[in-house]
Coordinates of C-alpha atoms and ligand atoms in Angstrom, one line a residue:
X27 CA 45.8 -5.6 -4.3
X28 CA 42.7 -5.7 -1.9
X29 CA 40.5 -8.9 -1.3
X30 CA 37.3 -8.4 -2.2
X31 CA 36.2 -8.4 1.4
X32 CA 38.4 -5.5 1.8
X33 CA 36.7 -3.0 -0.6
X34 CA 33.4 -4.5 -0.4
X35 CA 33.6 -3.8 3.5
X36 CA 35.0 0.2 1.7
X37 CA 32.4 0.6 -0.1
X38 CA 29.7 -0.3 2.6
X39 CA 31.6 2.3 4.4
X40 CA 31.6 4.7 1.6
X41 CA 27.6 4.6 1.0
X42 CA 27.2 4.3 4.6
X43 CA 25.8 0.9 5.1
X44 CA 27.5 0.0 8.0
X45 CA 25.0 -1.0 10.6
X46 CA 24.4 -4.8 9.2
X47 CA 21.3 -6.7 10.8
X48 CA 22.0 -10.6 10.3
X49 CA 21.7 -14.1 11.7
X50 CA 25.5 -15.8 10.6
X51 CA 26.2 -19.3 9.6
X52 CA 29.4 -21.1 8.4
X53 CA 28.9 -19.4 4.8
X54 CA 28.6 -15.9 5.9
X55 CA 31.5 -15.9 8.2
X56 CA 34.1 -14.9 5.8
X57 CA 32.2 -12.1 4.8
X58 CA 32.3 -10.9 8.4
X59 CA 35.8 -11.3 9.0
X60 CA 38.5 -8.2 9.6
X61 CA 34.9 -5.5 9.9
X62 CA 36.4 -2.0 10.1
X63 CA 35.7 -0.5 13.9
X64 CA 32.4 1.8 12.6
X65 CA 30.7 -1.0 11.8
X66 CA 27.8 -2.4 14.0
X67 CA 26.6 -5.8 13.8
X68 CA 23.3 -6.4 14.8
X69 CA 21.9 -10.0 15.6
X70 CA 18.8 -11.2 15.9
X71 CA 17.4 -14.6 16.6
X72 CA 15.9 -15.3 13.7
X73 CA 15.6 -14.1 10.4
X74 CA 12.2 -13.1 10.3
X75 CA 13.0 -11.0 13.7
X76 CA 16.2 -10.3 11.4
X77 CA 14.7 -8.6 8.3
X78 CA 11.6 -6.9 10.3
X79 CA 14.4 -5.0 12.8
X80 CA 15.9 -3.8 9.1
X81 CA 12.5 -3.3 7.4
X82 CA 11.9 -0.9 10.6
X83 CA 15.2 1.1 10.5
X84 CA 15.5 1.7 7.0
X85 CA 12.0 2.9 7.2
X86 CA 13.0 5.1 10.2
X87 CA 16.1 6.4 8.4
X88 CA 14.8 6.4 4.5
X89 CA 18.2 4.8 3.8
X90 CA 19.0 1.3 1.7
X91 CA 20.0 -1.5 4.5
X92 CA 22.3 -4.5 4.6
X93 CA 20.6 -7.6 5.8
X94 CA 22.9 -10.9 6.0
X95 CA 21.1 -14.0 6.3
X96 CA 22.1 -17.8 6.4
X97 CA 22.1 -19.8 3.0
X98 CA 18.8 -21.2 1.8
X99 CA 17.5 -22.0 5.4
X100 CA 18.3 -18.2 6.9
X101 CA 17.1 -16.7 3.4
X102 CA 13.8 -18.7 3.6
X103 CA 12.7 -17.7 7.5
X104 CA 13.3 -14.0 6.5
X105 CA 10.7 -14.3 3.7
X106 CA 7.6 -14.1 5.2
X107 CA 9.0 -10.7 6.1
X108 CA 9.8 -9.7 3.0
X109 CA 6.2 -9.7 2.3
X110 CA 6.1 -6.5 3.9
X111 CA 9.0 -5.3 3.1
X112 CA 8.3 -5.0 -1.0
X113 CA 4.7 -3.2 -0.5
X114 CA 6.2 -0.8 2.1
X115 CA 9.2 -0.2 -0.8
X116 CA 12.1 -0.7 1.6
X117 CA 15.4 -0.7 0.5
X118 CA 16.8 -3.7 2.1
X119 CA 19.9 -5.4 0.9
X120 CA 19.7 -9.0 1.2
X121 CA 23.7 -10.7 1.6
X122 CA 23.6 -14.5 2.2
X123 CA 26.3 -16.8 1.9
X124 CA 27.0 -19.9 -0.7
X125 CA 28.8 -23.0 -0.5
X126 CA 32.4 -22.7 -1.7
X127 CA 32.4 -22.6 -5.4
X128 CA 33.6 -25.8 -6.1
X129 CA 30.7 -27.7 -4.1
X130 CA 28.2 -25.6 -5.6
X131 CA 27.5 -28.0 -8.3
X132 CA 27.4 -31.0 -7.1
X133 CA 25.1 -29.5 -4.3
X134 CA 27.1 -30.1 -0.8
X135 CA 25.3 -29.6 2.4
X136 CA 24.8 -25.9 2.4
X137 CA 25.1 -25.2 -1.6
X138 CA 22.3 -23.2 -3.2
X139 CA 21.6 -25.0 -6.2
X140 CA 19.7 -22.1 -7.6
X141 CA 19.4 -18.4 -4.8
X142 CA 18.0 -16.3 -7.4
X143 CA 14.9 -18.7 -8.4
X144 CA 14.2 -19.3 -4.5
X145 CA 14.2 -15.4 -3.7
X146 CA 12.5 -14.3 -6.8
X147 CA 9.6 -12.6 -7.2
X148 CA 9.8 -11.6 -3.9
X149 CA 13.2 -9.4 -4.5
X150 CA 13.5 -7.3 -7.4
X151 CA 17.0 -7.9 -8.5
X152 CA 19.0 -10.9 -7.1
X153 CA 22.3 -12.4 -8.5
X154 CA 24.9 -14.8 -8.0
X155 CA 28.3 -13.4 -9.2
X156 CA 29.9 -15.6 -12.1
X157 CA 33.3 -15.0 -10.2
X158 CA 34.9 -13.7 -7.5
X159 CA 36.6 -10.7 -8.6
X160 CA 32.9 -9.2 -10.0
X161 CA 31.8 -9.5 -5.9
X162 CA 32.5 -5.7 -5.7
X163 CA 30.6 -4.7 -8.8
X164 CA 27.7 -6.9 -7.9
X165 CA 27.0 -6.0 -4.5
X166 CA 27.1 -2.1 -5.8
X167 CA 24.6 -3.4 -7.9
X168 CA 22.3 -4.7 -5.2
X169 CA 22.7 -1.2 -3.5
X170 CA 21.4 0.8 -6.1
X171 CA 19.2 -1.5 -7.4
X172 CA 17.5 -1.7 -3.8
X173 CA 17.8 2.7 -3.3
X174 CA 16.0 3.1 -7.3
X175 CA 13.7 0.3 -7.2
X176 CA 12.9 0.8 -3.7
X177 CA 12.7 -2.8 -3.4
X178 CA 14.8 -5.5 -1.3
X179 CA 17.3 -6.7 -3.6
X180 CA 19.6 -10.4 -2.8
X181 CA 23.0 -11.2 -3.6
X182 CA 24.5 -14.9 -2.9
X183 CA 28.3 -15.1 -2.6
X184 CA 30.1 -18.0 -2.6
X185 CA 32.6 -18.1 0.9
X186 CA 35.7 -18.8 -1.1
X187 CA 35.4 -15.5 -2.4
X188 CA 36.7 -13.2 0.1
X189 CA 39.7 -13.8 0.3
X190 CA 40.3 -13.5 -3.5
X191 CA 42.7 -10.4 -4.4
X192 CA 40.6 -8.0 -6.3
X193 CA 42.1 -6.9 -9.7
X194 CA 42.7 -2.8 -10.6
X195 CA 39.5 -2.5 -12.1
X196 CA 36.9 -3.6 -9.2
X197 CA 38.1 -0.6 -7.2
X198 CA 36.0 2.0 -9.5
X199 CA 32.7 1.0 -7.9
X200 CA 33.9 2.5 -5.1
X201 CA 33.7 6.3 -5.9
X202 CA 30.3 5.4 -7.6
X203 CA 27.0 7.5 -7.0
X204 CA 23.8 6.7 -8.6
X205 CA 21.1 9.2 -8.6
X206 CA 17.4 9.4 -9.6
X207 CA 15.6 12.3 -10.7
X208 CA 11.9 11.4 -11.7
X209 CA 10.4 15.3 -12.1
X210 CA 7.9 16.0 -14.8
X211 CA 8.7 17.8 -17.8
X212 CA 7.3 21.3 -18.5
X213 CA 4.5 20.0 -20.6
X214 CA 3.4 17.4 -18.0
X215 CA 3.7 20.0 -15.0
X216 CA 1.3 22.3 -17.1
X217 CA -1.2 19.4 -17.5
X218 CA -1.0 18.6 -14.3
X219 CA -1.7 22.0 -12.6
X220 CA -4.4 22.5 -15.3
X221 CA -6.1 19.7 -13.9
X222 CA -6.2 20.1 -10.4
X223 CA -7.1 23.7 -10.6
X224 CA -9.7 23.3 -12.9
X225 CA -11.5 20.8 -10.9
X226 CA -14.4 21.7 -9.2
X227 CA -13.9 19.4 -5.9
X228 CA -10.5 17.4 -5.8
X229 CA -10.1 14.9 -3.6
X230 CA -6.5 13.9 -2.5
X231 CA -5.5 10.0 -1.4
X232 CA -2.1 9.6 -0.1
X233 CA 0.0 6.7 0.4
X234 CA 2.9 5.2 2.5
X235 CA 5.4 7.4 0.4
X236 CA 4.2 10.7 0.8
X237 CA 5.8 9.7 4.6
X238 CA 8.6 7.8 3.5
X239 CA 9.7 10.4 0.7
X240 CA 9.5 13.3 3.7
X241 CA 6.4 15.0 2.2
X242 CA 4.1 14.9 5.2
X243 CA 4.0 18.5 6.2
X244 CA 3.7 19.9 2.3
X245 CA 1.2 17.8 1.5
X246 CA -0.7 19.4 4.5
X247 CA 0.1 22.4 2.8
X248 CA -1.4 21.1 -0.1
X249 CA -4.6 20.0 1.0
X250 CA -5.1 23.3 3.3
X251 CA -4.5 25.5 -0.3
X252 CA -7.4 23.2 -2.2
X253 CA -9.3 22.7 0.3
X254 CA -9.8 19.5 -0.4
X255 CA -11.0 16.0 1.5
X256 CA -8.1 13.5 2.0
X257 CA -7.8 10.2 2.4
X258 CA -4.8 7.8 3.5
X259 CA -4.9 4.9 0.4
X260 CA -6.2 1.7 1.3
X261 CA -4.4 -1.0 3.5
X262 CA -2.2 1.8 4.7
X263 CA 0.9 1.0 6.6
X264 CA 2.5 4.6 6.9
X265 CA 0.6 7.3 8.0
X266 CA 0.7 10.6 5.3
X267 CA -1.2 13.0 7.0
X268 CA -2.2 14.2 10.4
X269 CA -5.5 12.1 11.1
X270 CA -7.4 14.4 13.3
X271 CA -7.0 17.7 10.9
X272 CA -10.5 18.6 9.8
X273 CA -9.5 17.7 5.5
X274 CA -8.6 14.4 6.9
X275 CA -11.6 11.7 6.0
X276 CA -9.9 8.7 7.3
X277 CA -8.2 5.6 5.9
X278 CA -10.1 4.2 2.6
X279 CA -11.3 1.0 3.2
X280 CA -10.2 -1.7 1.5
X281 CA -12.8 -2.6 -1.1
X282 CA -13.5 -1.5 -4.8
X283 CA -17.5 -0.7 -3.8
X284 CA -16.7 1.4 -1.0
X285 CA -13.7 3.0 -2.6
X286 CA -15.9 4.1 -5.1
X287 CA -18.6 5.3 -3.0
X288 CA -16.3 7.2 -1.0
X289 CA -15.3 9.2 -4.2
X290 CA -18.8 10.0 -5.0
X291 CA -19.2 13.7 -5.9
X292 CA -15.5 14.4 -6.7
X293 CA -15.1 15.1 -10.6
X294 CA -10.7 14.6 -9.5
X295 CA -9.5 12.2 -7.2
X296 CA -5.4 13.0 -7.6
X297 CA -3.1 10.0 -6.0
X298 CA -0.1 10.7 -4.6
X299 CA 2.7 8.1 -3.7
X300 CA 0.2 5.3 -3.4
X301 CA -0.6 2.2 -5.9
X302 CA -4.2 2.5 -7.2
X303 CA -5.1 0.8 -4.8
X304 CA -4.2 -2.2 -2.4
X305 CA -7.8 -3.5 -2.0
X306 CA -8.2 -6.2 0.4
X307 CA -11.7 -7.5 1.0
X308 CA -13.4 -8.6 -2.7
X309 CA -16.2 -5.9 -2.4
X310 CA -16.9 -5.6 -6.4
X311 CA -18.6 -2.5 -7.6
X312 CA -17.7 0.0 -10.4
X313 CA -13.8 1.3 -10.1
X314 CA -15.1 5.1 -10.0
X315 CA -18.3 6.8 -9.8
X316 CA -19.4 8.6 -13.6
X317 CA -18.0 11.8 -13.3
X318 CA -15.1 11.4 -11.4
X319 CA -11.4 11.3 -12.8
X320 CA -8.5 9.8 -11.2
X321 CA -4.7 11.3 -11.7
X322 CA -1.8 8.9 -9.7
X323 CA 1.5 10.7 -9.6
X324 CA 4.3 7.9 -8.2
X325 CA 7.7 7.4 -8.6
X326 CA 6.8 3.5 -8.9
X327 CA 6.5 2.6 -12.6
X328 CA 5.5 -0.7 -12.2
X329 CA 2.2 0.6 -9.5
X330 CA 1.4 3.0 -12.3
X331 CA 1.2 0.6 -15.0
X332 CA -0.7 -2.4 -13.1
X333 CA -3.5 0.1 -12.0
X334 CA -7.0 -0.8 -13.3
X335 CA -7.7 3.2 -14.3
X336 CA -7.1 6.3 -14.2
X337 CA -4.2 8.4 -15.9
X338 CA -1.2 8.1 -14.4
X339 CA 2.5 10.4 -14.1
X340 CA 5.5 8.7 -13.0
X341 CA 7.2 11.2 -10.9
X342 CA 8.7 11.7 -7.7
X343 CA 5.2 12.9 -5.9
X344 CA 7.1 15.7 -4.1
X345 CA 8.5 18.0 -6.6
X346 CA 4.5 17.5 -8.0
X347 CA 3.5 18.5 -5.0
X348 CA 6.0 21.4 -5.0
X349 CA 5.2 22.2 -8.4
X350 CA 1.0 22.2 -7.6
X351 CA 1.5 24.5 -4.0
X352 CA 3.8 27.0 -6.4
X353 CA 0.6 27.3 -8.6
X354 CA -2.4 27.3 -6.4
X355 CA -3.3 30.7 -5.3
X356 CA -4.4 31.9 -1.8
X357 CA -4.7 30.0 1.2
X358 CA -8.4 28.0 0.5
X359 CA -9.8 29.4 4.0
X360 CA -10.4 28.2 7.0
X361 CA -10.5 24.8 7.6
X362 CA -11.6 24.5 11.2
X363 CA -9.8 23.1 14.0
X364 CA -8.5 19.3 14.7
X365 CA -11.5 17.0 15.6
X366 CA -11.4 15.7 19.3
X367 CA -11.7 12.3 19.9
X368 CA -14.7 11.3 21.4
X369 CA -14.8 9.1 25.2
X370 CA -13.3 5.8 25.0
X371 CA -15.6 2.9 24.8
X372 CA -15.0 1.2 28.3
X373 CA -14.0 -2.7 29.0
X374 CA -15.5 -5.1 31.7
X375 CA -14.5 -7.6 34.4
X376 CA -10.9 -6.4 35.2
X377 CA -10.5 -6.1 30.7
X378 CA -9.6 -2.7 29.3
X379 CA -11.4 -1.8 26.2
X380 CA -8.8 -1.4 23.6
X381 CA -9.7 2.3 22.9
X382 CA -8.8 3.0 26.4
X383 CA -5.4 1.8 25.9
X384 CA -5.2 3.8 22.9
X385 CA -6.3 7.3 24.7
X386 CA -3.9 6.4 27.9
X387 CA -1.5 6.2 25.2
X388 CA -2.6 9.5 23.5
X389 CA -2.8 11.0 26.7
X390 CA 0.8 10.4 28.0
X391 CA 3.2 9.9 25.0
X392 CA 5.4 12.5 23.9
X393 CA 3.8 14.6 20.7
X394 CA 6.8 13.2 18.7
X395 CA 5.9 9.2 19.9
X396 CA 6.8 7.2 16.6
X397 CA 3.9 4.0 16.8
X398 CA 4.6 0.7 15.3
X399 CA 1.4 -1.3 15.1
X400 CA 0.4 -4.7 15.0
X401 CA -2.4 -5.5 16.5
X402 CA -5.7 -6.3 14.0
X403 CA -8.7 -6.2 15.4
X404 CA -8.4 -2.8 17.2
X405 CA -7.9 -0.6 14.1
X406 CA -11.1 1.5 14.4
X407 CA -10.2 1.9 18.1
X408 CA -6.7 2.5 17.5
X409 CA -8.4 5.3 15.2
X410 CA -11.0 6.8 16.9
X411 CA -8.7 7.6 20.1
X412 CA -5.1 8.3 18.6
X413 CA -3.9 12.0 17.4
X414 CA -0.7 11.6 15.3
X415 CA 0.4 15.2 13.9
X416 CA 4.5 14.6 13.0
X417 CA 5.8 12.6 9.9
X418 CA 7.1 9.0 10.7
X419 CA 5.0 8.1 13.2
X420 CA 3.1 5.4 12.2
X421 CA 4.3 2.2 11.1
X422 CA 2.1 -1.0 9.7
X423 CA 3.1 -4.2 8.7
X424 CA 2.6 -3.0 4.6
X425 CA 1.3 -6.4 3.2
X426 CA -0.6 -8.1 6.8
X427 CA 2.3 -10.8 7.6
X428 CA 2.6 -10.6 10.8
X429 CA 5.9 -10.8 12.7
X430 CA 6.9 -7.2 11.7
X431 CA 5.5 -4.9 14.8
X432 CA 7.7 -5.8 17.5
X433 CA 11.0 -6.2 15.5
X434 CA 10.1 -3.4 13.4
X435 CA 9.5 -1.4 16.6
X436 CA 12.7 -2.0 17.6
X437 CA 14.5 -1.3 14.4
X438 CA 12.3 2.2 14.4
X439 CA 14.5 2.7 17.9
X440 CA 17.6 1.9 17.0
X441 CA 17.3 4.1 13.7
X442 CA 15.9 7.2 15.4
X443 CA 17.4 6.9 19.1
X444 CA 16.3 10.7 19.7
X445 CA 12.6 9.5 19.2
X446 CA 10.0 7.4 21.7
X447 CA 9.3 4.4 20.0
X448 CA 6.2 2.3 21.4
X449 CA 4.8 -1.1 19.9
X450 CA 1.4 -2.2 20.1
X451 CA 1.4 -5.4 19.5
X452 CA -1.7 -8.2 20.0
X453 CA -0.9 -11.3 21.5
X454 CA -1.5 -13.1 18.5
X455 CA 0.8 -11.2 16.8
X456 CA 3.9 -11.0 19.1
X457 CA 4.3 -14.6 18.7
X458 CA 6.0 -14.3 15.1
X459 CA 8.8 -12.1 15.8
X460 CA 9.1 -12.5 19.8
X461 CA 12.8 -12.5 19.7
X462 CA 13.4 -9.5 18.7
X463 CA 12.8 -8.8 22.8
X464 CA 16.2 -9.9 22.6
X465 CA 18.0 -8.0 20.9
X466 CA 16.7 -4.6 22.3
X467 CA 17.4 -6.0 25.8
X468 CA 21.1 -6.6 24.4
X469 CA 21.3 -3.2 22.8
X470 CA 19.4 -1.3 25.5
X471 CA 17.0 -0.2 22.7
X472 CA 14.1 2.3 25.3
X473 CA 11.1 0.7 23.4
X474 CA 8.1 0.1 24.7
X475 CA 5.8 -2.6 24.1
X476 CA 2.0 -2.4 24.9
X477 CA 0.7 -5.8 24.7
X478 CA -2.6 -6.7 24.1
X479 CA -3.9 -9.7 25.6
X480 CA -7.7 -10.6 24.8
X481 CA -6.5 -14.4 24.1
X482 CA -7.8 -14.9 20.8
X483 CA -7.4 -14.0 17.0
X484 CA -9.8 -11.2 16.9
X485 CA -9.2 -10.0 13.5
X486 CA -10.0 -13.8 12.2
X487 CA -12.8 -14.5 14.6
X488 CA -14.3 -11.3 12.9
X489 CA -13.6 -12.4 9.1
X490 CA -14.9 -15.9 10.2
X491 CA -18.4 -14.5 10.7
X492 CA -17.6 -12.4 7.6
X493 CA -17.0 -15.3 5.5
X494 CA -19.9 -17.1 6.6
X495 CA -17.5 -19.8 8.6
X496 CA -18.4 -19.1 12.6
X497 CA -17.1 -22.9 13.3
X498 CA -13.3 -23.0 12.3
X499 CA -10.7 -23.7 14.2
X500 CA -7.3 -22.7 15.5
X501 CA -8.7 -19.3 16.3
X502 CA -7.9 -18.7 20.4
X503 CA -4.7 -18.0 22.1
X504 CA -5.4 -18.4 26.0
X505 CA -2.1 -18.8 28.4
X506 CA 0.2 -16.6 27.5
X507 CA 2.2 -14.8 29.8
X508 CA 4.0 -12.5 27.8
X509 CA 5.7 -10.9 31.4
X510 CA 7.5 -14.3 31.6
X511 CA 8.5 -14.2 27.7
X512 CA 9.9 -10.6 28.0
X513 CA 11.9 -10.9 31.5
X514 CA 13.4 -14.5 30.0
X515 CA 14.9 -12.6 27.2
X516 CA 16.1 -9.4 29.7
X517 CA 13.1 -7.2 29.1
X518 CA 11.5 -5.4 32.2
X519 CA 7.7 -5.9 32.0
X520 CA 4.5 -5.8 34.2
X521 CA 1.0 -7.1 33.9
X522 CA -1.2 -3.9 34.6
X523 CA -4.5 -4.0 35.0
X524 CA -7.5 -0.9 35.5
X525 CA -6.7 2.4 33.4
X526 CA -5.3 4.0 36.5
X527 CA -2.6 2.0 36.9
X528 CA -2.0 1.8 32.8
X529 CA -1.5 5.3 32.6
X530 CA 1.0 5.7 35.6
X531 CA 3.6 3.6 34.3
X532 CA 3.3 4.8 30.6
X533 CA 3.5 8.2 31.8
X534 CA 7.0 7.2 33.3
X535 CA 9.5 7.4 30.4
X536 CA 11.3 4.6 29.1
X537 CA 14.8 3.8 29.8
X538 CA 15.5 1.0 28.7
X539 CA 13.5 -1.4 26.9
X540 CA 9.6 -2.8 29.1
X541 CA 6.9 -4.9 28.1
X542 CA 3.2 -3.3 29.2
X543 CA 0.7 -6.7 29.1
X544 CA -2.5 -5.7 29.9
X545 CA -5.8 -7.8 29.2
X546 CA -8.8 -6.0 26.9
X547 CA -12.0 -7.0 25.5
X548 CA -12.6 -8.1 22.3
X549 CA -13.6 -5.7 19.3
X550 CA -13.8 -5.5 15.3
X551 CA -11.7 -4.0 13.3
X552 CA -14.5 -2.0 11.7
X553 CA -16.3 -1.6 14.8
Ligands
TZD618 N1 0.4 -15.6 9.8 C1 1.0 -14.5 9.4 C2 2.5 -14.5 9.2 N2 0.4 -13.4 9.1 C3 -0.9 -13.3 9.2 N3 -1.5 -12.2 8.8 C4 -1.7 -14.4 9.7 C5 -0.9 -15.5 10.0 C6 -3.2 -14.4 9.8 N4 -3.7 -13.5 10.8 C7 -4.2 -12.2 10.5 O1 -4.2 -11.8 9.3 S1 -4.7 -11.4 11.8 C8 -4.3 -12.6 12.9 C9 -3.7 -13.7 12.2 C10 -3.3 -14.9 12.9 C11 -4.6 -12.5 14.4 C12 -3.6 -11.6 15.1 O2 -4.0 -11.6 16.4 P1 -3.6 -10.4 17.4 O3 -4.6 -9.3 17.1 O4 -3.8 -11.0 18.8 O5 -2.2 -9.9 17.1 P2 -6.2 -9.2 17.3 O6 -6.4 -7.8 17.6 O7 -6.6 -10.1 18.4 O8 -6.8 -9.6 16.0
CA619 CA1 -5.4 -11.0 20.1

């Protein structure tokens, strides 16, 4: 018979798990022993850097992820990632290690007294196997679990049971496939056309899973057929549409006033792969103006049944969108041609303006440059000056923790090697996962990292005056050299300075991994 490390390291194999991103301890080691040759072990420094690196490659690669993480201590600094990882709906696979099962109970340094309790509600489905032999079973569990849910799942196995011989019957998990198929039935695909082409000006809002699901370019198609104004949902973190096509109206910002005003005049507003919706700032106003109807199609049953209105069809979004484009006549018109993005705003005193930084980076990317942002206060800037036409190339941390951008940026580049990958990162922000320099250096991962240095918290300093608080504290970040950070941990970087010099080196292509610090002004997100 096999040990259960044996055909749990099979089945990994099998379903194609077999690039694990982890931070080991004395628990997890035994899980790691004997790893066949095709897997790859990824380390990072710590487990925040840890899960963001896997929240960015599964997102990359649209595939469920194994994450292994240390105990209660590991498990706990990869939290505040997770926070992001559950609104973006990314399938990662939490593995940490537990105490022997003797000393479980009578809670020996390193026991878990209770892993599901500390884990939940951020995971959806978390377990603790009742014995060894059901290790197999379970962890099959957490895969599918993690792939239907779309949702990081956790598992907690206790060391001692690797090395257990599995018995005849925990070998059947391994020709398992679990499938989902969430397309509406012929009744609800009639009611659904019937609505959208009776309406007399539909509006479309799209969220993060019209780009994770791979329908980018048909819901282009869709929008171009209707005619009709789109917007990216609220507190958006992938990008589900090209944002300089002439349908495109912009992100919806994050308020129930404004959200309503921006529907005014629409009698449908249909949502596709997007809760209804993540508001952020308490603006409170009526959910919809009279007159207009809202339809959400998602595959996320729990989203649809949490939403304040509307009527709402739990299906995949992209056979809906298949379904709508097969019975929309004609072509809609014209639409017009891509808007251009108007002249930077320019900085002072030796500072960039942030909108600068963004057209040098418009201007020399490749077309096919995927972007992982983090970086708060420059999101009209970042806006106003980028052109993003392709699917995946826009990545957000999904529920504002920061700590995700530059791991995540690397975990983008290690899961689509073919692409450019480039970070752009505050220097607030780089702080939280700054390790994760590491690992690209040690992997040789060619991202690049555009670091923006205006030495303070400009998203907060803005919501301070919001808020009516000007005087708090803890709000600057001066004296960071983020050149000396990068080179410690084996990245090339350089401090630029002027937009000259910014666009020669990011029109050089990156070889290896390189750190871009230059220093800009300070702006508002809304400004
Ligand atoms: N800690 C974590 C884990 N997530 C957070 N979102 C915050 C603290 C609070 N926070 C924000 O929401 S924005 C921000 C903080 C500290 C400032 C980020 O500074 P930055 O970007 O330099 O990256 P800007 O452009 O200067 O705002
Ligand atoms: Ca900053």
């Amino acid at each position: 018979m096999p040990t259960v490390r044996r055909l749990v390291h099979e089945f990994l194999e099998r379903q194609g798990l077999t690039t694990i991103f982890g931070n080991p301890g004395s628990n997890e080691l035994p899980f790691l022993a004997e790893l066949p040759s095709g897997f790859r072990y990824v380390l990072g420094l710590h487990e925040g850097a840890v899960v963001g690196m896997a929240d960015g490659y599964a997102q990359a690669t649209g595939r469920p992820v194994l994450v292994n993480l240390h105990a209660a201590s590991g498990s706990g600094n990869g939290m505040g990632a997770l926070t992001n990882a559950v609104p973006a709906r990314t399938p990662l696979v939490l593995v940490a290690g537990q105490q022997v099962r003797p000393a479980i109970g009578l809670e020996a340094n390193l026991a878990v007294p209770d892993p599901v309790a500390l884990m939940k509600p951020l995971v959806g489905w978390a377990g603790e196997p009742a014995c060894a032999g059901d290790v197999p079973r379970a962890l099959a569990q957490a895969v599918f679990e993690a792939g239907l849910q779309r949702r990081p799942t956790y598992l907690s196995v206790p060391y001692d049971d690797w090395s257990v011989e599995a018995d005849d019957n925990a070998g059947a998990v391994l020709d398992r496939t679990v499938q989902r198929a969430a397309v509406p039935d012929a009744e609800q695909a009639r009611w659904l056309v019937e609505q959208v082409t009776t309406a007399r000006n539909p509006a479309l809002v799209l969220g993060g899973d019209i780009d994770a699901g791979g329908h980018f370019d048909a819901v282009v198609g869709l929008a171009e057929r209707l005619g009709a104004a789109v917007w990216a949902a609220p507190s958006l973190f992938r990008l589900p549409f090209p944002n300089r096509h002439p349908l495109f109206r912009g992100v919806l910002p994050a308020g129930i006033a404004p959200v309503s005003e921006a529907f005014e005049g629409h009698d449908l507003v249909l949502v596709l792969g997007a809760p209804v919706f993540r508001y952020h700032e308490y603006l409170p106003g009526r959910l919809l103006p009279d007159g207009t109807r809202l339809i959400q199609v998602t595959e996320d049953a729990a989203a649809a049944a949490r939403a304040p209105m509307g009527e709402a069809v739990v299906a995949d979004p992209g056979p809906v969108v298949d379904l709508l484009l097969k019975a929309i006549d004609g072509s809609g018109g014209d639409t017009g041609a891509f808007t251009t993005p108007p002249e930077p705003r320019t900085g002072d005193g030796g500072r960039l303006h942030p909108e600068q930084v963004f057209a040098a980076l418009r201007d020399t990317q490749p077309a096919d440059t995927a972007y992982v942002v983090e970086s708060t206060s420059t999101n009209s800037s970042w806006w106003r000056q980028i052109d993003l036409r392709r699917p995946g190339s826009y990545y957000f941390p999904a529920g504002g923790g920061l700590g995700f951008g530059l791991p995540a940026a690397v975990g983008v580049g290690l899961g689509q090697p073919d692409r450019p990958v480039v970070g752009v990162i505050g220097d607030g922000s780089a702080n939280y996962g700054i390790t994760a320099l590491w690992t690209a250096a040690q992997l040789g991962v060619p991202v690049t990292v555009v670091l923006l240095r205006n030495g303070t918290y400009g998203a907060l300093r803005w919501f301070s005056e919001l808020l009516g608080v000007p005087d708090v504290p803890g709000l600057d970040v001066p004296g960071i050299d983020f050149t000396r950070i990068a080179e410690g941990y084996g990245v090339a970087a350089q401090h630029v300075s002027g937009d000259d010099e910014l666009r020669a080196v990011l029109a050089e292509p990156a070889r290896a991994p390189r750190l871009v610090q230059v220093d800009t002004t300070p702006t508002a997100p809304n400004a």
